PDB file of C-alpha atoms and ligand atoms in Angstrom:
ATOM      1  CA  MET A  48     -28.639  19.628  32.017  1.00  0.00           C
ATOM      2  CA  GLN A  49     -26.915  16.233  31.667  1.00  0.00           C
ATOM      3  CA  ASN A  50     -23.804  15.379  33.647  1.00  0.00           C
ATOM      4  CA  GLU A  51     -20.322  15.079  32.126  1.00  0.00           C
ATOM      5  CA  SER A  52     -20.437  11.295  32.169  1.00  0.00           C
ATOM      6  CA  SER A  53     -23.293  10.933  29.657  1.00  0.00           C
ATOM      7  CA  LEU A  54     -22.310  10.459  26.031  1.00  0.00           C
ATOM      8  CA  VAL A  55     -23.528  13.053  23.545  1.00  0.00           C
ATOM      9  CA  ALA A  56     -23.455  12.984  19.724  1.00  0.00           C
ATOM     10  CA  VAL A  57     -24.613  14.909  16.656  1.00  0.00           C
ATOM     11  CA  VAL A  58     -25.434  12.887  13.517  1.00  0.00           C
ATOM     12  CA  THR A  59     -26.263  14.547  10.201  1.00  0.00           C
ATOM     13  CA  GLY A  60     -28.391  12.851   7.569  1.00  0.00           C
ATOM     14  CA  ALA A  61     -29.860  10.812  10.400  1.00  0.00           C
ATOM     15  CA  SER A  62     -33.419  10.412   9.102  1.00  0.00           C
ATOM     16  CA  GLN A  63     -32.658   7.404   6.904  1.00  0.00           C
ATOM     17  CA  GLY A  64     -30.014   5.098   5.419  1.00  0.00           C
ATOM     18  CA  ILE A  65     -26.499   4.976   6.876  1.00  0.00           C
ATOM     19  CA  GLY A  66     -27.079   8.020   9.122  1.00  0.00           C
ATOM     20  CA  TYR A  67     -30.123   6.431  10.711  1.00  0.00           C
ATOM     21  CA  ALA A  68     -28.182   3.188  11.274  1.00  0.00           C
ATOM     22  CA  ILE A  69     -25.334   5.114  12.941  1.00  0.00           C
ATOM     23  CA  ALA A  70     -27.733   7.093  15.144  1.00  0.00           C
ATOM     24  CA  SER A  71     -29.587   3.940  16.090  1.00  0.00           C
ATOM     25  CA  TYR A  72     -26.336   2.200  17.038  1.00  0.00           C
ATOM     26  CA  LEU A  73     -25.215   5.188  19.123  1.00  0.00           C
ATOM     27  CA  ALA A  74     -28.589   5.168  20.884  1.00  0.00           C
ATOM     28  CA  SER A  75     -28.037   1.497  21.748  1.00  0.00           C
ATOM     29  CA  LEU A  76     -24.808   2.676  23.467  1.00  0.00           C
ATOM     30  CA  ASN A  77     -26.914   5.212  25.378  1.00  0.00           C
ATOM     31  CA  TYR A  78     -25.728   8.338  23.543  1.00  0.00           C
ATOM     32  CA  GLN A  79     -27.868  11.433  23.879  1.00  0.00           C
ATOM     33  CA  LEU A  80     -28.453  12.461  20.258  1.00  0.00           C
ATOM     34  CA  LEU A  81     -29.095  15.418  18.007  1.00  0.00           C
ATOM     35  CA  LEU A  82     -30.431  14.159  14.654  1.00  0.00           C
ATOM     36  CA  ILE A  83     -30.094  16.540  11.705  1.00  0.00           C
ATOM     37  CA  SER A  84     -31.585  16.457   8.203  1.00  0.00           C
ATOM     38  CA  ARG A  85     -33.938  18.682   6.205  1.00  0.00           C
ATOM     39  CA  ASN A  86     -37.322  16.942   6.265  1.00  0.00           C
ATOM     40  CA  LEU A  87     -38.967  17.459   9.676  1.00  0.00           C
ATOM     41  CA  ASP A  88     -41.541  14.650   9.350  1.00  0.00           C
ATOM     42  CA  ASN A  89     -38.876  12.076   8.475  1.00  0.00           C
ATOM     43  CA  LEU A  90     -36.753  13.255  11.387  1.00  0.00           C
ATOM     44  CA  LYS A  91     -39.674  12.901  13.809  1.00  0.00           C
ATOM     45  CA  LEU A  92     -40.293   9.361  12.561  1.00  0.00           C
ATOM     46  CA  ALA A  93     -36.607   8.477  12.942  1.00  0.00           C
ATOM     47  CA  ALA A  94     -36.460   9.900  16.489  1.00  0.00           C
ATOM     48  CA  GLU A  95     -39.650   8.025  17.480  1.00  0.00           C
ATOM     49  CA  LYS A  96     -38.295   4.760  16.053  1.00  0.00           C
ATOM     50  CA  ILE A  97     -34.970   5.146  17.861  1.00  0.00           C
ATOM     51  CA  GLN A  98     -36.739   5.871  21.129  1.00  0.00           C
ATOM     52  CA  LYS A  99     -39.066   2.883  20.706  1.00  0.00           C
ATOM     53  CA  GLU A 100     -36.137   0.564  19.938  1.00  0.00           C
ATOM     54  CA  ASN A 101     -34.151   1.870  22.929  1.00  0.00           C
ATOM     55  CA  PRO A 102     -36.624   2.242  25.806  1.00  0.00           C
ATOM     56  CA  GLY A 103     -33.742   2.655  28.257  1.00  0.00           C
ATOM     57  CA  LEU A 104     -32.544   5.896  26.610  1.00  0.00           C
ATOM     58  CA  LYS A 105     -31.977   8.674  29.166  1.00  0.00           C
ATOM     59  CA  SER A 106     -33.566  11.233  26.852  1.00  0.00           C
ATOM     60  CA  ALA A 107     -35.405  11.168  23.521  1.00  0.00           C
ATOM     61  CA  PRO A 108     -33.266  12.170  20.516  1.00  0.00           C
ATOM     62  CA  SER A 109     -33.400  15.900  19.749  1.00  0.00           C
ATOM     63  CA  ILE A 110     -34.057  16.846  16.139  1.00  0.00           C
ATOM     64  CA  ALA A 111     -33.117  19.812  13.938  1.00  0.00           C
ATOM     65  CA  ALA A 112     -34.589  20.179  10.459  1.00  0.00           C
ATOM     66  CA  LEU A 113     -32.037  22.175   8.520  1.00  0.00           C
ATOM     67  CA  ASP A 114     -29.781  22.169   5.495  1.00  0.00           C
ATOM     68  CA  VAL A 115     -26.206  21.488   6.629  1.00  0.00           C
ATOM     69  CA  SER A 116     -24.940  24.028   4.096  1.00  0.00           C
ATOM     70  CA  ASP A 117     -26.666  26.808   6.085  1.00  0.00           C
ATOM     71  CA  LEU A 118     -23.959  27.912   8.549  1.00  0.00           C
ATOM     72  CA  VAL A 119     -26.237  30.108  10.653  1.00  0.00           C
ATOM     73  CA  GLU A 120     -28.798  27.316  11.178  1.00  0.00           C
ATOM     74  CA  VAL A 121     -26.053  24.752  11.889  1.00  0.00           C
ATOM     75  CA  GLN A 122     -24.460  26.982  14.530  1.00  0.00           C
ATOM     76  CA  LYS A 123     -27.810  27.837  16.119  1.00  0.00           C
ATOM     77  CA  SER A 124     -28.923  24.197  16.397  1.00  0.00           C
ATOM     78  CA  ILE A 125     -25.664  22.653  17.550  1.00  0.00           C
ATOM     79  CA  ASP A 126     -24.975  25.474  20.040  1.00  0.00           C
ATOM     80  CA  HIS A 127     -28.502  25.151  21.449  1.00  0.00           C
ATOM     81  CA  PHE A 128     -28.166  21.369  21.740  1.00  0.00           C
ATOM     82  CA  VAL A 129     -24.746  21.522  23.425  1.00  0.00           C
ATOM     83  CA  ALA A 130     -25.982  24.200  25.844  1.00  0.00           C
ATOM     84  CA  SER A 131     -28.734  21.860  26.972  1.00  0.00           C
ATOM     85  CA  ALA A 132     -26.660  18.640  26.926  1.00  0.00           C
ATOM     86  CA  GLY A 133     -23.744  20.295  28.739  1.00  0.00           C
ATOM     87  CA  HIS A 134     -21.076  18.997  26.368  1.00  0.00           C
ATOM     88  CA  VAL A 135     -20.655  17.008  23.141  1.00  0.00           C
ATOM     89  CA  ASP A 136     -18.453  13.968  22.454  1.00  0.00           C
ATOM     90  CA  LEU A 137     -18.964  13.044  18.835  1.00  0.00           C
ATOM     91  CA  LEU A 138     -19.917  14.520  15.466  1.00  0.00           C
ATOM     92  CA  CYS A 139     -20.817  12.271  12.546  1.00  0.00           C
ATOM     93  CA  ASN A 140     -20.872  14.127   9.211  1.00  0.00           C
ATOM     94  CA  ASN A 141     -22.953  11.697   7.187  1.00  0.00           C
ATOM     95  CA  ALA A 142     -25.518  13.801   5.268  1.00  0.00           C
ATOM     96  CA  GLY A 143     -24.798  13.482   1.590  1.00  0.00           C
ATOM     97  CA  TYR A 144     -26.145  13.634  -1.909  1.00  0.00           C
ATOM     98  CA  VAL A 145     -25.063  11.828  -5.095  1.00  0.00           C
ATOM     99  CA  LYS A 146     -25.895  12.554  -8.715  1.00  0.00           C
ATOM    100  CA  ARG A 147     -24.140  10.798 -11.540  1.00  0.00           C
ATOM    101  CA  GLY A 148     -22.381  12.921 -14.138  1.00  0.00           C
ATOM    102  CA  THR A 149     -19.210  14.762 -15.031  1.00  0.00           C
ATOM    103  CA  SER A 150     -19.076  16.495 -18.432  1.00  0.00           C
ATOM    104  CA  GLU A 151     -22.868  16.642 -18.577  1.00  0.00           C
ATOM    105  CA  LEU A 152     -23.560  17.192 -14.896  1.00  0.00           C
ATOM    106  CA  ALA A 153     -25.937  20.136 -14.413  1.00  0.00           C
ATOM    107  CA  HIS A 154     -24.378  23.070 -12.558  1.00  0.00           C
ATOM    108  CA  ASP A 155     -27.101  23.076  -9.884  1.00  0.00           C
ATOM    109  CA  GLU A 156     -26.601  19.346  -9.226  1.00  0.00           C
ATOM    110  CA  PHE A 157     -22.870  19.933  -8.791  1.00  0.00           C
ATOM    111  CA  LEU A 158     -23.637  22.700  -6.295  1.00  0.00           C
ATOM    112  CA  LYS A 159     -26.073  20.444  -4.396  1.00  0.00           C
ATOM    113  CA  MET A 160     -23.307  17.863  -3.926  1.00  0.00           C
ATOM    114  CA  ILE A 161     -20.704  20.442  -2.891  1.00  0.00           C
ATOM    115  CA  ASN A 162     -23.204  21.950  -0.448  1.00  0.00           C
ATOM    116  CA  ALA A 163     -24.278  18.695   1.195  1.00  0.00           C
ATOM    117  CA  ASN A 164     -21.007  16.734   1.005  1.00  0.00           C
ATOM    118  CA  LEU A 165     -18.406  19.455   1.610  1.00  0.00           C
ATOM    119  CA  ILE A 166     -19.835  22.779   2.832  1.00  0.00           C
ATOM    120  CA  GLY A 167     -22.068  20.871   5.283  1.00  0.00           C
ATOM    121  CA  PRO A 168     -19.178  19.038   6.981  1.00  0.00           C
ATOM    122  CA  PHE A 169     -17.168  22.282   6.970  1.00  0.00           C
ATOM    123  CA  ASN A 170     -19.996  24.077   8.823  1.00  0.00           C
ATOM    124  CA  CYS A 171     -20.728  21.271  11.290  1.00  0.00           C
ATOM    125  CA  THR A 172     -17.062  20.549  12.025  1.00  0.00           C
ATOM    126  CA  GLN A 173     -16.143  24.172  12.623  1.00  0.00           C
ATOM    127  CA  THR A 174     -19.082  24.514  15.009  1.00  0.00           C
ATOM    128  CA  PHE A 175     -18.206  21.254  16.793  1.00  0.00           C
ATOM    129  CA  ALA A 176     -14.445  21.912  16.871  1.00  0.00           C
ATOM    130  CA  LYS A 177     -14.749  24.865  19.241  1.00  0.00           C
ATOM    131  CA  TYR A 178     -16.267  22.533  21.867  1.00  0.00           C
ATOM    132  CA  MET A 179     -13.675  19.874  21.113  1.00  0.00           C
ATOM    133  CA  LYS A 180     -10.809  22.364  21.544  1.00  0.00           C
ATOM    134  CA  ALA A 181     -12.222  23.781  24.767  1.00  0.00           C
ATOM    135  CA  ARG A 182     -12.666  20.341  26.290  1.00  0.00           C
ATOM    136  CA  LYS A 183      -9.557  18.817  24.643  1.00  0.00           C
ATOM    137  CA  SER A 184     -11.704  15.828  23.773  1.00  0.00           C
ATOM    138  CA  GLY A 185     -14.023  14.706  21.011  1.00  0.00           C
ATOM    139  CA  ARG A 186     -14.372  12.565  17.920  1.00  0.00           C
ATOM    140  CA  ILE A 187     -15.347  13.430  14.369  1.00  0.00           C
ATOM    141  CA  ILE A 188     -16.488  10.795  11.871  1.00  0.00           C
ATOM    142  CA  ASN A 189     -16.722  11.868   8.244  1.00  0.00           C
ATOM    143  CA  VAL A 190     -18.652   9.523   5.965  1.00  0.00           C
ATOM    144  CA  SER A 191     -16.834   9.764   2.656  1.00  0.00           C
ATOM    145  CA  SER A 192     -16.863   7.174  -0.120  1.00  0.00           C
ATOM    146  CA  ARG A 193     -14.549   5.130  -2.272  1.00  0.00           C
ATOM    147  CA  SER A 194     -15.220   7.980  -4.724  1.00  0.00           C
ATOM    148  CA  GLY A 195     -13.369  10.212  -2.248  1.00  0.00           C
ATOM    149  CA  LYS A 196     -10.205   8.227  -2.933  1.00  0.00           C
ATOM    150  CA  VAL A 197     -10.489   7.032  -6.530  1.00  0.00           C
ATOM    151  CA  ALA A 198     -12.528   8.899  -9.134  1.00  0.00           C
ATOM    152  CA  LYS A 199     -14.762   6.863 -11.425  1.00  0.00           C
ATOM    153  CA  LYS A 200     -16.055   8.062 -14.750  1.00  0.00           C
ATOM    154  CA  MET A 201     -19.542   9.585 -14.568  1.00  0.00           C
ATOM    155  CA  LEU A 202     -19.048  10.464 -10.904  1.00  0.00           C
ATOM    156  CA  GLY A 203     -16.851  13.557 -11.310  1.00  0.00           C
ATOM    157  CA  GLY A 204     -19.049  15.929  -9.319  1.00  0.00           C
ATOM    158  CA  TYR A 205     -19.566  13.468  -6.495  1.00  0.00           C
ATOM    159  CA  SER A 206     -15.844  12.635  -6.417  1.00  0.00           C
ATOM    160  CA  ALA A 207     -14.911  16.322  -6.293  1.00  0.00           C
ATOM    161  CA  SER A 208     -17.127  16.778  -3.228  1.00  0.00           C
ATOM    162  CA  LYS A 209     -15.816  13.659  -1.466  1.00  0.00           C
ATOM    163  CA  PHE A 210     -12.140  14.337  -2.321  1.00  0.00           C
ATOM    164  CA  GLY A 211     -12.720  17.772  -0.810  1.00  0.00           C
ATOM    165  CA  LEU A 212     -14.140  16.167   2.312  1.00  0.00           C
ATOM    166  CA  MET A 213     -11.057  13.938   2.575  1.00  0.00           C
ATOM    167  CA  GLY A 214      -8.826  17.027   2.417  1.00  0.00           C
ATOM    168  CA  LEU A 215     -10.792  18.702   5.181  1.00  0.00           C
ATOM    169  CA  ASN A 216     -10.649  15.474   7.178  1.00  0.00           C
ATOM    170  CA  GLN A 217      -6.861  15.130   6.875  1.00  0.00           C
ATOM    171  CA  SER A 218      -6.236  18.744   7.743  1.00  0.00           C
ATOM    172  CA  TYR A 219      -8.499  18.615  10.819  1.00  0.00           C
ATOM    173  CA  TYR A 220      -6.787  15.394  11.901  1.00  0.00           C
ATOM    174  CA  LYS A 221      -3.411  17.147  11.820  1.00  0.00           C
ATOM    175  CA  GLU A 222      -4.763  20.201  13.630  1.00  0.00           C
ATOM    176  CA  LEU A 223      -6.752  18.514  16.397  1.00  0.00           C
ATOM    177  CA  SER A 224      -5.232  15.086  17.061  1.00  0.00           C
ATOM    178  CA  HIS A 225      -2.551  15.982  19.568  1.00  0.00           C
TER     179      HIS A 225
HETATM  180  N1  NAP B 445     -25.325   4.288   0.157  1.00  0.00           N
HETATM  181  C1  NAP B 445     -24.128   3.988  -0.316  1.00  0.00           C
HETATM  182  O1  NAP B 445     -23.919   2.972  -1.006  1.00  0.00           O
HETATM  183  C2  NAP B 445     -22.943   4.890  -0.014  1.00  0.00           C
HETATM  184  C3  NAP B 445     -21.660   4.527  -0.447  1.00  0.00           C
HETATM  185  C4  NAP B 445     -20.574   5.348  -0.132  1.00  0.00           C
HETATM  186  C5  NAP B 445     -20.772   6.520   0.593  1.00  0.00           C
HETATM  187  N2  NAP B 445     -22.043   6.869   0.968  1.00  0.00           N
HETATM  188  C6  NAP B 445     -22.200   8.109   1.720  1.00  0.00           C
HETATM  189  O2  NAP B 445     -22.899   7.796   2.925  1.00  0.00           O
HETATM  190  C7  NAP B 445     -23.709   8.900   3.321  1.00  0.00           C
HETATM  191  C8  NAP B 445     -25.144   8.424   3.539  1.00  0.00           C
HETATM  192  O3  NAP B 445     -25.596   7.800   2.356  1.00  0.00           O
HETATM  193  P1  NAP B 445     -27.047   7.119   2.289  1.00  0.00           P
HETATM  194  O4  NAP B 445     -27.043   6.210   1.108  1.00  0.00           O
HETATM  195  O5  NAP B 445     -27.438   6.596   3.616  1.00  0.00           O
HETATM  196  O6  NAP B 445     -27.943   8.411   1.901  1.00  0.00           O
HETATM  197  P2  NAP B 445     -29.524   8.617   1.908  1.00  0.00           P
HETATM  198  O7  NAP B 445     -30.238   7.348   2.242  1.00  0.00           O
HETATM  199  O8  NAP B 445     -29.869   9.321   0.631  1.00  0.00           O
HETATM  200  O9  NAP B 445     -29.739   9.624   3.137  1.00  0.00           O
HETATM  201  C9  NAP B 445     -29.168  10.890   3.100  1.00  0.00           C
HETATM  202  C10 NAP B 445     -29.506  11.610   4.401  1.00  0.00           C
HETATM  203  O10 NAP B 445     -28.901  12.897   4.363  1.00  0.00           O
HETATM  204  C11 NAP B 445     -29.909  13.917   4.501  1.00  0.00           C
HETATM  205  N3  NAP B 445     -29.455  15.067   3.715  1.00  0.00           N
HETATM  206  C12 NAP B 445     -29.149  15.106   2.402  1.00  0.00           C
HETATM  207  N4  NAP B 445     -28.759  16.333   2.045  1.00  0.00           N
HETATM  208  C13 NAP B 445     -28.812  17.106   3.167  1.00  0.00           C
HETATM  209  C14 NAP B 445     -28.521  18.461   3.457  1.00  0.00           C
HETATM  210  N5  NAP B 445     -28.103  19.308   2.510  1.00  0.00           N
HETATM  211  N6  NAP B 445     -28.671  18.903   4.722  1.00  0.00           N
HETATM  212  C15 NAP B 445     -29.089  18.073   5.703  1.00  0.00           C
HETATM  213  N7  NAP B 445     -29.371  16.769   5.498  1.00  0.00           N
HETATM  214  C16 NAP B 445     -29.241  16.298   4.240  1.00  0.00           C
HETATM  215  C17 NAP B 445     -31.199  13.246   4.027  1.00  0.00           C
HETATM  216  O11 NAP B 445     -32.383  13.782   4.574  1.00  0.00           O
HETATM  217  P3  NAP B 445     -33.163  15.036   3.900  1.00  0.00           P
HETATM  218  O12 NAP B 445     -33.286  14.734   2.434  1.00  0.00           O
HETATM  219  O13 NAP B 445     -34.472  15.101   4.630  1.00  0.00           O
HETATM  220  O14 NAP B 445     -32.313  16.226   4.178  1.00  0.00           O
HETATM  221  C18 NAP B 445     -30.989  11.836   4.606  1.00  0.00           C
HETATM  222  O15 NAP B 445     -31.282  11.814   5.978  1.00  0.00           O
HETATM  223  C19 NAP B 445     -23.565   9.956   2.225  1.00  0.00           C
HETATM  224  O16 NAP B 445     -22.582  10.914   2.608  1.00  0.00           O
HETATM  225  C20 NAP B 445     -23.070   9.165   1.025  1.00  0.00           C
HETATM  226  O17 NAP B 445     -22.319   9.961   0.134  1.00  0.00           O
HETATM  227  C21 NAP B 445     -23.122   6.088   0.684  1.00  0.00           C
END
């Protein structure tokens, strides 16, 4: 078990792109990490790369291959990670999916965006928030998009998911930031 003074974070969508860059930066600040995304091989590669680039890391990044829209898996993985780390300081909800389309967007593509971009952050934040409330400390970063503030044509489904995320974000801010 780590002591209270070590920094601990969970990053979703951490196997590539912006999520990988965030996880890599946090590792350079010596955060103990849980990296989440669906593809296990990509996660292993990301964790190995982060460890190689940060040889001074106290512990190798943990990984959890899961879909953030699966509440049971999210709870199991984050709870298990926090039990071993001792506490958690930061959650970064970054995992996301974009598919162009509004009037002709396929129903299943709309659901994929809502699942990854909105249900996922809902699941991860609710799981994380119980630790944050108990400790009266913690930070949540939600990676939205300009499309979460201004809707563009042909991005209606994506915008709906990111506007939803902004609503969740604002409400959590009002509930937890005092
Ligand atoms: N790139 C941009 O220009 C841009 C602009 C504005 C906002 N954003 C936002 O920034 C975030 C990251 O974008 P990006 O371009 O870096 O994306 P990306 O390169 O496509 O990476 C997405 C990451 O999320 C994971 N992921 C996707 N769906 C998931 C799910 N249901 N459950 C768990 N993990 C999932 C992917 O891994 P698996 O496929 O293995 O699960 C991957 O690690 C997204 O929220 C996106 O909306 C991006």
